[in-house]
């Protein structure tokens, strides 16, 4: 299955995981098999996003310079991108109208990377030393 064919499935799995938290058992808790399946799908997306980002020389250099880095991945659907572009136009304006993924690498200095999973590319990246986007 190609990435273009996988993308709707991946987005659907993320949406299900985000909004429903998996299947609910009789006692009101998520079934463990369903929960593990959704976690596995989310982990696969995360791994793919990280692998795409690591192909960018600036990202691989950051990882080499900061072996103790931490990261957070955020899905950015088109509606969120529109909102963010109003507040942070340099970072979020003129991006593809598709769900993108933002990786915020931190370890003293930081690196913000925006990945287009569907096209397997890094769209933008910025060093974020001393910058807070909150």
mmCIF file of N, CA and C in Angstrom:
data_model
loop_
_atom_site.group_PDB
_atom_site.id
_atom_site.type_symbol
_atom_site.label_atom_id
_atom_site.label_comp_id
_atom_site.label_asym_id
_atom_site.label_seq_id
_atom_site.Cartn_x
_atom_site.Cartn_y
_atom_site.Cartn_z
ATOM 1 N N UNK A 1 0.853 -1.176 0.000
ATOM 2 C CA UNK A 1 0.000 0.000 0.000
ATOM 3 C C UNK A 1 0.895 1.234 0.000
ATOM 4 N N UNK A 2 0.635 2.154 -0.896
ATOM 5 C CA UNK A 2 1.444 3.368 -0.967
ATOM 6 C C UNK A 2 1.033 4.340 0.121
ATOM 7 N N UNK A 3 1.884 5.330 0.336
ATOM 8 C CA UNK A 3 1.599 6.343 1.357
ATOM 9 C C UNK A 3 0.308 7.074 1.039
ATOM 10 N N UNK A 4 0.071 7.381 -0.239
ATOM 11 C CA UNK A 4 -1.147 8.108 -0.609
ATOM 12 C C UNK A 4 -2.395 7.295 -0.260
ATOM 13 N N UNK A 5 -2.310 5.954 -0.379
ATOM 14 C CA UNK A 5 -3.448 5.112 -0.035
ATOM 15 C C UNK A 5 -3.542 4.883 1.470
ATOM 16 N N UNK A 6 -2.413 4.925 2.157
ATOM 17 C CA UNK A 6 -2.385 4.725 3.601
ATOM 18 C C UNK A 6 -2.897 5.928 4.365
ATOM 19 N N UNK A 7 -2.719 7.108 3.820
ATOM 20 C CA UNK A 7 -3.002 8.340 4.557
ATOM 21 C C UNK A 7 -4.427 8.414 5.089
ATOM 22 N N UNK A 8 -5.473 8.141 4.270
ATOM 23 C CA UNK A 8 -6.825 8.220 4.836
ATOM 24 C C UNK A 8 -7.020 7.240 5.993
ATOM 25 N N UNK A 9 -6.419 6.060 5.896
ATOM 26 C CA UNK A 9 -6.534 5.072 6.967
ATOM 27 C C UNK A 9 -5.833 5.579 8.215
ATOM 28 N N UNK A 10 -4.644 6.129 8.058
ATOM 29 C CA UNK A 10 -3.879 6.641 9.191
ATOM 30 C C UNK A 10 -4.618 7.788 9.855
ATOM 31 N N UNK A 11 -5.118 8.726 9.062
ATOM 32 C CA UNK A 11 -5.850 9.869 9.621
ATOM 33 C C UNK A 11 -7.099 9.379 10.344
ATOM 34 N N UNK A 12 -7.793 8.410 9.768
ATOM 35 C CA UNK A 12 -8.996 7.877 10.411
ATOM 36 C C UNK A 12 -8.653 7.223 11.741
ATOM 37 N N UNK A 13 -7.561 6.466 11.785
ATOM 38 C CA UNK A 13 -7.152 5.832 13.040
ATOM 39 C C UNK A 13 -6.805 6.860 14.099
ATOM 40 N N UNK A 14 -6.111 7.909 13.697
ATOM 41 C CA UNK A 14 -5.761 8.958 14.655
ATOM 42 C C UNK A 14 -7.023 9.647 15.152
ATOM 43 N N UNK A 15 -7.953 9.924 14.248
ATOM 44 C CA UNK A 15 -9.199 10.578 14.648
ATOM 45 C C UNK A 15 -9.985 9.703 15.618
ATOM 46 N N UNK A 16 -10.066 8.417 15.330
ATOM 47 C CA UNK A 16 -10.779 7.506 16.225
ATOM 48 C C UNK A 16 -10.101 7.479 17.581
ATOM 49 N N UNK A 17 -8.786 7.396 17.587
ATOM 50 C CA UNK A 17 -8.042 7.351 18.838
ATOM 51 C C UNK A 17 -8.236 8.643 19.622
ATOM 52 N N UNK A 18 -8.213 9.771 18.932
ATOM 53 C CA UNK A 18 -8.333 11.063 19.595
ATOM 54 C C UNK A 18 -9.725 11.273 20.165
ATOM 55 N N UNK A 19 -10.753 10.965 19.393
ATOM 56 C CA UNK A 19 -12.102 11.305 19.801
ATOM 57 C C UNK A 19 -12.803 10.236 20.627
ATOM 58 N N UNK A 20 -12.515 8.955 20.372
ATOM 59 C CA UNK A 20 -13.267 7.937 21.095
ATOM 60 C C UNK A 20 -12.438 7.212 22.136
ATOM 61 N N UNK A 21 -11.131 7.190 21.965
ATOM 62 C CA UNK A 21 -10.301 6.471 22.925
ATOM 63 C C UNK A 21 -10.432 4.967 22.796
ATOM 64 N N UNK A 22 -11.015 4.458 21.716
ATOM 65 C CA UNK A 22 -11.134 3.020 21.521
ATOM 66 C C UNK A 22 -12.514 2.508 21.896
ATOM 67 N N UNK A 23 -12.677 1.193 21.835
ATOM 68 C CA UNK A 23 -13.951 0.575 22.180
ATOM 69 C C UNK A 23 -14.140 0.590 23.690
ATOM 70 N N UNK A 24 -15.374 0.573 24.093
ATOM 71 C CA UNK A 24 -15.704 0.587 25.513
ATOM 72 C C UNK A 24 -16.247 -0.785 25.894
ATOM 73 N N UNK A 25 -15.743 -1.353 26.990
ATOM 74 C CA UNK A 25 -16.230 -2.639 27.471
ATOM 75 C C UNK A 25 -17.455 -2.422 28.343
ATOM 76 N N UNK A 26 -18.045 -3.532 28.801
ATOM 77 C CA UNK A 26 -19.242 -3.447 29.648
ATOM 78 C C UNK A 26 -19.019 -2.628 30.908
ATOM 79 N N UNK A 27 -17.801 -2.649 31.442
ATOM 80 C CA UNK A 27 -17.550 -1.886 32.670
ATOM 81 C C UNK A 27 -17.166 -0.434 32.380
ATOM 82 N N UNK A 28 -17.242 -0.022 31.106
ATOM 83 C CA UNK A 28 -16.988 1.376 30.757
ATOM 84 C C UNK A 28 -15.546 1.696 30.425
ATOM 85 N N UNK A 29 -14.665 0.690 30.430
ATOM 86 C CA UNK A 29 -13.259 0.957 30.115
ATOM 87 C C UNK A 29 -12.954 0.507 28.690
ATOM 88 N N UNK A 30 -11.936 1.108 28.056
ATOM 89 C CA UNK A 30 -11.584 0.694 26.694
ATOM 90 C C UNK A 30 -11.113 -0.756 26.691
ATOM 91 N N UNK A 31 -11.486 -1.513 25.654
ATOM 92 C CA UNK A 31 -10.999 -2.883 25.565
ATOM 93 C C UNK A 31 -9.505 -2.835 25.309
ATOM 94 N N UNK A 32 -8.779 -3.730 25.942
ATOM 95 C CA UNK A 32 -7.319 -3.679 25.847
ATOM 96 C C UNK A 32 -6.838 -3.967 24.431
ATOM 97 N N UNK A 33 -7.483 -4.888 23.726
ATOM 98 C CA UNK A 33 -7.054 -5.202 22.361
ATOM 99 C C UNK A 33 -7.245 -3.998 21.447
ATOM 100 N N UNK A 34 -8.385 -3.342 21.570
ATOM 101 C CA UNK A 34 -8.651 -2.160 20.742
ATOM 102 C C UNK A 34 -7.687 -1.038 21.099
ATOM 103 N N UNK A 35 -7.475 -0.847 22.384
ATOM 104 C CA UNK A 35 -6.569 0.207 22.853
ATOM 105 C C UNK A 35 -5.149 -0.044 22.342
ATOM 106 N N UNK A 36 -4.689 -1.287 22.430
ATOM 107 C CA UNK A 36 -3.346 -1.625 21.946
ATOM 108 C C UNK A 36 -3.251 -1.445 20.438
ATOM 109 N N UNK A 37 -4.315 -1.795 19.713
ATOM 110 C CA UNK A 37 -4.316 -1.623 18.259
ATOM 111 C C UNK A 37 -4.202 -0.168 17.860
ATOM 112 N N UNK A 38 -4.940 0.690 18.553
ATOM 113 C CA UNK A 38 -4.881 2.121 18.260
ATOM 114 C C UNK A 38 -3.534 2.702 18.652
ATOM 115 N N UNK A 39 -2.995 2.254 19.781
ATOM 116 C CA UNK A 39 -1.669 2.728 20.185
ATOM 117 C C UNK A 39 -0.622 2.297 19.167
ATOM 118 N N UNK A 40 -0.756 1.077 18.653
ATOM 119 C CA UNK A 40 0.184 0.591 17.648
ATOM 120 C C UNK A 40 0.116 1.408 16.372
ATOM 121 N N UNK A 41 -1.101 1.763 15.946
ATOM 122 C CA UNK A 41 -1.267 2.585 14.744
ATOM 123 C C UNK A 41 -0.689 3.971 14.959
ATOM 124 N N UNK A 42 -0.946 4.547 16.128
ATOM 125 C CA UNK A 42 -0.402 5.876 16.433
ATOM 126 C C UNK A 42 1.118 5.827 16.487
ATOM 127 N N UNK A 43 1.673 4.758 17.053
ATOM 128 C CA UNK A 43 3.128 4.618 17.127
ATOM 129 C C UNK A 43 3.724 4.488 15.728
ATOM 130 N N UNK A 44 3.032 3.775 14.837
ATOM 131 C CA UNK A 44 3.515 3.630 13.464
ATOM 132 C C UNK A 44 3.555 4.982 12.756
ATOM 133 N N UNK A 45 2.524 5.805 12.955
ATOM 134 C CA UNK A 45 2.499 7.147 12.361
ATOM 135 C C UNK A 45 3.645 7.970 12.936
ATOM 136 N N UNK A 46 3.808 7.924 14.255
ATOM 137 C CA UNK A 46 4.879 8.679 14.911
ATOM 138 C C UNK A 46 6.247 8.264 14.370
ATOM 139 N N UNK A 47 6.467 6.961 14.240
ATOM 140 C CA UNK A 47 7.748 6.470 13.726
ATOM 141 C C UNK A 47 8.000 6.951 12.302
ATOM 142 N N UNK A 48 6.955 6.934 11.480
ATOM 143 C CA UNK A 48 7.102 7.371 10.092
ATOM 144 C C UNK A 48 7.397 8.870 10.007
ATOM 145 N N UNK A 49 6.708 9.663 10.823
ATOM 146 C CA UNK A 49 6.941 11.114 10.850
ATOM 147 C C UNK A 49 8.379 11.397 11.289
ATOM 148 N N UNK A 50 8.842 10.710 12.329
ATOM 149 C CA UNK A 50 10.217 10.907 12.809
ATOM 150 C C UNK A 50 11.244 10.493 11.755
ATOM 151 N N UNK A 51 10.975 9.405 11.040
ATOM 152 C CA UNK A 51 11.902 8.946 10.002
ATOM 153 C C UNK A 51 11.997 9.955 8.861
ATOM 154 N N UNK A 52 10.872 10.525 8.468
ATOM 155 C CA UNK A 52 10.877 11.545 7.407
ATOM 156 C C UNK A 52 11.673 12.757 7.866
ATOM 157 N N UNK A 53 11.434 13.194 9.098
ATOM 158 C CA UNK A 53 12.144 14.364 9.629
ATOM 159 C C UNK A 53 13.645 14.112 9.697
ATOM 160 N N UNK A 54 14.037 12.911 10.089
ATOM 161 C CA UNK A 54 15.459 12.597 10.250
ATOM 162 C C UNK A 54 16.219 12.627 8.926
ATOM 163 N N UNK A 55 15.517 12.573 7.798
ATOM 164 C CA UNK A 55 16.176 12.653 6.494
ATOM 165 C C UNK A 55 16.642 14.070 6.179
ATOM 166 N N UNK A 56 16.089 15.061 6.873
ATOM 167 C CA UNK A 56 16.486 16.461 6.681
ATOM 168 C C UNK A 56 17.826 16.674 7.389
ATOM 169 N N UNK A 57 18.851 17.161 6.681
ATOM 170 C CA UNK A 57 20.176 17.338 7.301
ATOM 171 C C UNK A 57 20.161 18.172 8.584
ATOM 172 N N UNK A 58 19.366 19.224 8.635
ATOM 173 C CA UNK A 58 19.309 20.069 9.840
ATOM 174 C C UNK A 58 18.762 19.286 11.035
ATOM 175 N N UNK A 59 17.791 18.424 10.786
ATOM 176 C CA UNK A 59 17.205 17.617 11.867
ATOM 177 C C UNK A 59 18.201 16.565 12.334
ATOM 178 N N UNK A 60 18.827 15.862 11.405
ATOM 179 C CA UNK A 60 19.796 14.840 11.814
ATOM 180 C C UNK A 60 20.979 15.471 12.539
ATOM 181 N N UNK A 61 21.380 16.676 12.151
ATOM 182 C CA UNK A 61 22.457 17.381 12.858
ATOM 183 C C UNK A 61 22.017 17.740 14.273
ATOM 184 N N UNK A 62 20.767 18.197 14.438
ATOM 185 C CA UNK A 62 20.251 18.529 15.767
ATOM 186 C C UNK A 62 20.264 17.290 16.658
ATOM 187 N N UNK A 63 19.807 16.162 16.126
ATOM 188 C CA UNK A 63 19.770 14.922 16.899
ATOM 189 C C UNK A 63 21.184 14.504 17.299
ATOM 190 N N UNK A 64 22.139 14.629 16.383
ATOM 191 C CA UNK A 64 23.528 14.274 16.694
ATOM 192 C C UNK A 64 24.117 15.190 17.763
ATOM 193 N N UNK A 65 23.782 16.483 17.709
ATOM 194 C CA UNK A 65 24.299 17.454 18.679
ATOM 195 C C UNK A 65 23.616 17.345 20.037
ATOM 196 N N UNK A 66 22.404 16.816 20.072
ATOM 197 C CA UNK A 66 21.587 16.774 21.292
ATOM 198 C C UNK A 66 21.060 15.361 21.521
ATOM 199 N N UNK A 67 21.929 14.423 21.902
ATOM 200 C CA UNK A 67 21.493 13.027 22.025
ATOM 201 C C UNK A 67 20.426 12.789 23.098
ATOM 202 N N UNK A 68 20.264 13.702 24.031
ATOM 203 C CA UNK A 68 19.263 13.551 25.093
ATOM 204 C C UNK A 68 17.978 14.325 24.779
ATOM 205 N N UNK A 69 17.744 14.613 23.503
ATOM 206 C CA UNK A 69 16.590 15.422 23.123
ATOM 207 C C UNK A 69 15.278 14.724 23.491
ATOM 208 N N UNK A 70 14.249 15.526 23.618
ATOM 209 C CA UNK A 70 12.880 15.058 23.805
ATOM 210 C C UNK A 70 12.073 15.625 22.647
ATOM 211 N N UNK A 71 10.962 15.005 22.342
ATOM 212 C CA UNK A 71 10.135 15.533 21.264
ATOM 213 C C UNK A 71 8.663 15.348 21.586
ATOM 214 N N UNK A 72 7.869 16.155 20.922
ATOM 215 C CA UNK A 72 6.417 16.044 21.002
ATOM 216 C C UNK A 72 5.885 16.203 19.583
ATOM 217 N N UNK A 73 5.013 15.301 19.180
ATOM 218 C CA UNK A 73 4.426 15.363 17.840
ATOM 219 C C UNK A 73 2.961 15.781 17.966
ATOM 220 N N UNK A 74 2.576 16.752 17.144
ATOM 221 C CA UNK A 74 1.204 17.250 17.135
ATOM 222 C C UNK A 74 0.663 17.184 15.714
ATOM 223 N N UNK A 75 -0.525 16.591 15.554
ATOM 224 C CA UNK A 75 -1.191 16.598 14.248
ATOM 225 C C UNK A 75 -1.790 17.981 14.030
ATOM 226 N N UNK A 76 -1.610 18.508 12.828
ATOM 227 C CA UNK A 76 -2.118 19.839 12.483
ATOM 228 C C UNK A 76 -3.083 19.731 11.302
ATOM 229 N N UNK A 77 -4.372 19.515 11.578
ATOM 230 C CA UNK A 77 -5.336 19.497 10.475
ATOM 231 C C UNK A 77 -5.464 20.888 9.861
ATOM 232 N N UNK A 78 -5.978 20.993 8.636
ATOM 233 C CA UNK A 78 -6.072 22.294 7.960
ATOM 234 C C UNK A 78 -6.727 23.394 8.792
ATOM 235 N N UNK A 79 -7.767 23.084 9.558
ATOM 236 C CA UNK A 79 -8.427 24.117 10.376
ATOM 237 C C UNK A 79 -7.463 24.692 11.412
ATOM 238 N N UNK A 80 -6.668 23.836 12.028
ATOM 239 C CA UNK A 80 -5.683 24.317 13.009
ATOM 240 C C UNK A 80 -4.605 25.157 12.334
ATOM 241 N N UNK A 81 -4.197 24.748 11.136
ATOM 242 C CA UNK A 81 -3.173 25.506 10.413
ATOM 243 C C UNK A 81 -3.659 26.916 10.101
ATOM 244 N N UNK A 82 -4.939 27.036 9.740
ATOM 245 C CA UNK A 82 -5.505 28.355 9.443
ATOM 246 C C UNK A 82 -5.454 29.243 10.676
ATOM 247 N N UNK A 83 -5.836 28.694 11.828
ATOM 248 C CA UNK A 83 -5.784 29.454 13.087
ATOM 249 C C UNK A 83 -4.352 29.853 13.436
ATOM 250 N N UNK A 84 -3.445 28.887 13.361
ATOM 251 C CA UNK A 84 -2.048 29.156 13.712
ATOM 252 C C UNK A 84 -1.414 30.173 12.771
ATOM 253 N N UNK A 85 -1.803 30.147 11.499
ATOM 254 C CA UNK A 85 -1.244 31.087 10.520
ATOM 255 C C UNK A 85 -1.598 32.527 10.857
ATOM 256 N N UNK A 86 -2.736 32.730 11.505
ATOM 257 C CA UNK A 86 -3.118 34.090 11.895
ATOM 258 C C UNK A 86 -2.227 34.604 13.023
ATOM 259 N N UNK A 87 -1.842 33.719 13.932
ATOM 260 C CA UNK A 87 -1.015 34.113 15.073
ATOM 261 C C UNK A 87 0.475 34.071 14.753
ATOM 262 N N UNK A 88 0.901 33.057 14.000
ATOM 263 C CA UNK A 88 2.320 32.860 13.671
ATOM 264 C C UNK A 88 2.490 32.712 12.155
ATOM 265 N N UNK A 89 2.311 33.787 11.400
ATOM 266 C CA UNK A 89 2.320 33.673 9.935
ATOM 267 C C UNK A 89 3.647 33.188 9.351
ATOM 268 N N UNK A 90 4.750 33.532 9.953
ATOM 269 C CA UNK A 90 6.046 33.110 9.407
ATOM 270 C C UNK A 90 6.166 31.592 9.412
ATOM 271 N N UNK A 91 5.629 30.966 10.435
ATOM 272 C CA UNK A 91 5.748 29.513 10.566
ATOM 273 C C UNK A 91 4.647 28.776 9.810
ATOM 274 N N UNK A 92 3.408 29.229 9.941
ATOM 275 C CA UNK A 92 2.276 28.423 9.496
ATOM 276 C C UNK A 92 1.545 28.907 8.247
ATOM 277 N N UNK A 93 1.914 30.039 7.667
ATOM 278 C CA UNK A 93 1.190 30.478 6.471
ATOM 279 C C UNK A 93 1.735 29.776 5.232
ATOM 280 N N UNK A 94 0.887 29.688 4.221
ATOM 281 C CA UNK A 94 1.245 29.108 2.920
ATOM 282 C C UNK A 94 1.718 27.661 3.012
ATOM 283 N N UNK A 95 1.082 26.882 3.872
ATOM 284 C CA UNK A 95 1.388 25.456 3.975
ATOM 285 C C UNK A 95 0.360 24.664 3.171
ATOM 286 N N UNK A 96 0.684 23.427 2.794
ATOM 287 C CA UNK A 96 -0.287 22.605 2.062
ATOM 288 C C UNK A 96 -1.581 22.436 2.863
ATOM 289 N N UNK A 97 -2.698 22.367 2.166
ATOM 290 C CA UNK A 97 -4.009 22.235 2.804
ATOM 291 C C UNK A 97 -4.307 20.760 3.074
ATOM 292 N N UNK A 98 -3.520 20.184 3.959
ATOM 293 C CA UNK A 98 -3.665 18.788 4.353
ATOM 294 C C UNK A 98 -3.216 18.667 5.800
ATOM 295 N N UNK A 99 -3.484 17.549 6.413
ATOM 296 C CA UNK A 99 -3.019 17.359 7.786
ATOM 297 C C UNK A 99 -1.507 17.201 7.774
ATOM 298 N N UNK A 100 -0.846 18.046 8.526
ATOM 299 C CA UNK A 100 0.604 18.002 8.673
ATOM 300 C C UNK A 100 0.921 17.596 10.111
ATOM 301 N N UNK A 101 2.173 17.291 10.363
ATOM 302 C CA UNK A 101 2.605 16.902 11.703
ATOM 303 C C UNK A 101 3.743 17.805 12.131
ATOM 304 N N UNK A 102 3.629 18.327 13.335
ATOM 305 C CA UNK A 102 4.655 19.207 13.889
ATOM 306 C C UNK A 102 5.434 18.425 14.935
ATOM 307 N N UNK A 103 6.750 18.435 14.801
ATOM 308 C CA UNK A 103 7.615 17.826 15.804
ATOM 309 C C UNK A 103 8.331 18.959 16.505
ATOM 310 N N UNK A 104 8.204 18.984 17.805
ATOM 311 C CA UNK A 104 8.894 19.986 18.612
ATOM 312 C C UNK A 104 9.986 19.257 19.380
ATOM 313 N N UNK A 105 11.219 19.342 18.859
ATOM 314 C CA UNK A 105 12.372 18.736 19.524
ATOM 315 C C UNK A 105 12.888 19.728 20.557
ATOM 316 N N UNK A 106 13.186 19.246 21.757
ATOM 317 C CA UNK A 106 13.730 20.132 22.782
ATOM 318 C C UNK A 106 14.890 19.467 23.503
ATOM 319 N N UNK A 107 15.869 20.254 23.841
ATOM 320 C CA UNK A 107 16.988 19.871 24.697
ATOM 321 C C UNK A 107 17.888 21.089 24.781
ATOM 322 N N UNK A 108 17.558 22.012 25.653
ATOM 323 C CA UNK A 108 18.290 23.271 25.695
ATOM 324 C C UNK A 108 17.865 24.114 24.513
ATOM 325 N N UNK A 109 18.478 23.862 23.378
ATOM 326 C CA UNK A 109 18.030 24.483 22.131
ATOM 327 C C UNK A 109 16.875 23.651 21.605
ATOM 328 N N UNK A 110 16.100 24.222 20.717
ATOM 329 C CA UNK A 110 14.977 23.472 20.183
ATOM 330 C C UNK A 110 14.938 23.513 18.670
ATOM 331 N N UNK A 111 14.107 22.660 18.113
ATOM 332 C CA UNK A 111 13.913 22.610 16.674
ATOM 333 C C UNK A 111 12.448 22.272 16.429
ATOM 334 N N UNK A 112 11.786 23.084 15.637
ATOM 335 C CA UNK A 112 10.394 22.870 15.271
ATOM 336 C C UNK A 112 10.383 22.404 13.819
ATOM 337 N N UNK A 113 9.811 21.235 13.568
ATOM 338 C CA UNK A 113 9.811 20.648 12.231
ATOM 339 C C UNK A 113 8.366 20.364 11.831
ATOM 340 N N UNK A 114 7.990 20.759 10.617
ATOM 341 C CA UNK A 114 6.654 20.481 10.099
ATOM 342 C C UNK A 114 6.802 19.479 8.956
ATOM 343 N N UNK A 115 6.130 18.328 9.112
ATOM 344 C CA UNK A 115 6.265 17.207 8.183
ATOM 345 C C UNK A 115 4.941 16.962 7.463
ATOM 346 N N UNK A 116 5.036 16.753 6.155
ATOM 347 C CA UNK A 116 3.895 16.338 5.338
ATOM 348 C C UNK A 116 4.038 14.831 5.147
ATOM 349 N N UNK A 117 3.284 14.062 5.915
ATOM 350 C CA UNK A 117 3.387 12.606 5.873
ATOM 351 C C UNK A 117 2.930 12.059 4.530
ATOM 352 N N UNK A 118 1.882 12.643 3.979
ATOM 353 C CA UNK A 118 1.330 12.172 2.710
ATOM 354 C C UNK A 118 2.367 12.235 1.589
ATOM 355 N N UNK A 119 3.146 13.320 1.538
ATOM 356 C CA UNK A 119 4.163 13.483 0.497
ATOM 357 C C UNK A 119 5.566 13.144 0.980
ATOM 358 N N UNK A 120 5.662 12.669 2.220
ATOM 359 C CA UNK A 120 6.922 12.233 2.819
ATOM 360 C C UNK A 120 8.012 13.297 2.714
ATOM 361 N N UNK A 121 7.666 14.527 3.122
ATOM 362 C CA UNK A 121 8.630 15.627 3.055
ATOM 363 C C UNK A 121 8.590 16.476 4.324
ATOM 364 N N UNK A 122 9.719 17.123 4.581
ATOM 365 C CA UNK A 122 9.769 18.153 5.615
ATOM 366 C C UNK A 122 9.385 19.447 4.922
ATOM 367 N N UNK A 123 8.325 20.086 5.386
ATOM 368 C CA UNK A 123 7.825 21.303 4.761
ATOM 369 C C UNK A 123 8.619 22.508 5.246
ATOM 370 N N UNK A 124 8.841 22.583 6.574
ATOM 371 C CA UNK A 124 9.594 23.694 7.175
ATOM 372 C C UNK A 124 10.251 23.225 8.453
ATOM 373 N N UNK A 125 11.291 23.951 8.841
ATOM 374 C CA UNK A 125 11.878 23.735 10.163
ATOM 375 C C UNK A 125 12.486 25.037 10.645
ATOM 376 N N UNK A 126 12.500 25.199 11.960
ATOM 377 C CA UNK A 126 13.012 26.412 12.590
ATOM 378 C C UNK A 126 13.756 26.041 13.859
ATOM 379 N N UNK A 127 14.890 26.670 14.092
ATOM 380 C CA UNK A 127 15.550 26.574 15.401
ATOM 381 C C UNK A 127 14.735 27.420 16.367
ATOM 382 N N UNK A 128 14.531 26.923 17.576
ATOM 383 C CA UNK A 128 13.655 27.624 18.521
ATOM 384 C C UNK A 128 14.338 27.918 19.848
ATOM 385 N N UNK A 129 15.609 28.165 19.856
ATOM 386 C CA UNK A 129 16.323 28.461 21.102
ATOM 387 C C UNK A 129 15.721 29.686 21.772
ATOM 388 N N UNK A 130 15.210 29.502 22.983
ATOM 389 C CA UNK A 130 14.672 30.619 23.748
ATOM 390 C C UNK A 130 13.331 31.133 23.274
ATOM 391 N N UNK A 131 12.642 30.394 22.389
ATOM 392 C CA UNK A 131 11.363 30.839 21.847
ATOM 393 C C UNK A 131 10.253 29.965 22.420
ATOM 394 N N UNK A 132 9.160 30.573 22.838
ATOM 395 C CA UNK A 132 7.993 29.829 23.304
ATOM 396 C C UNK A 132 6.814 30.175 22.409
ATOM 397 N N UNK A 133 6.150 29.150 21.891
ATOM 398 C CA UNK A 133 4.995 29.364 21.016
ATOM 399 C C UNK A 133 3.689 29.158 21.768
ATOM 400 N N UNK A 134 3.705 29.314 23.064
ATOM 401 C CA UNK A 134 2.486 29.136 23.859
ATOM 402 C C UNK A 134 1.952 30.450 24.319
#
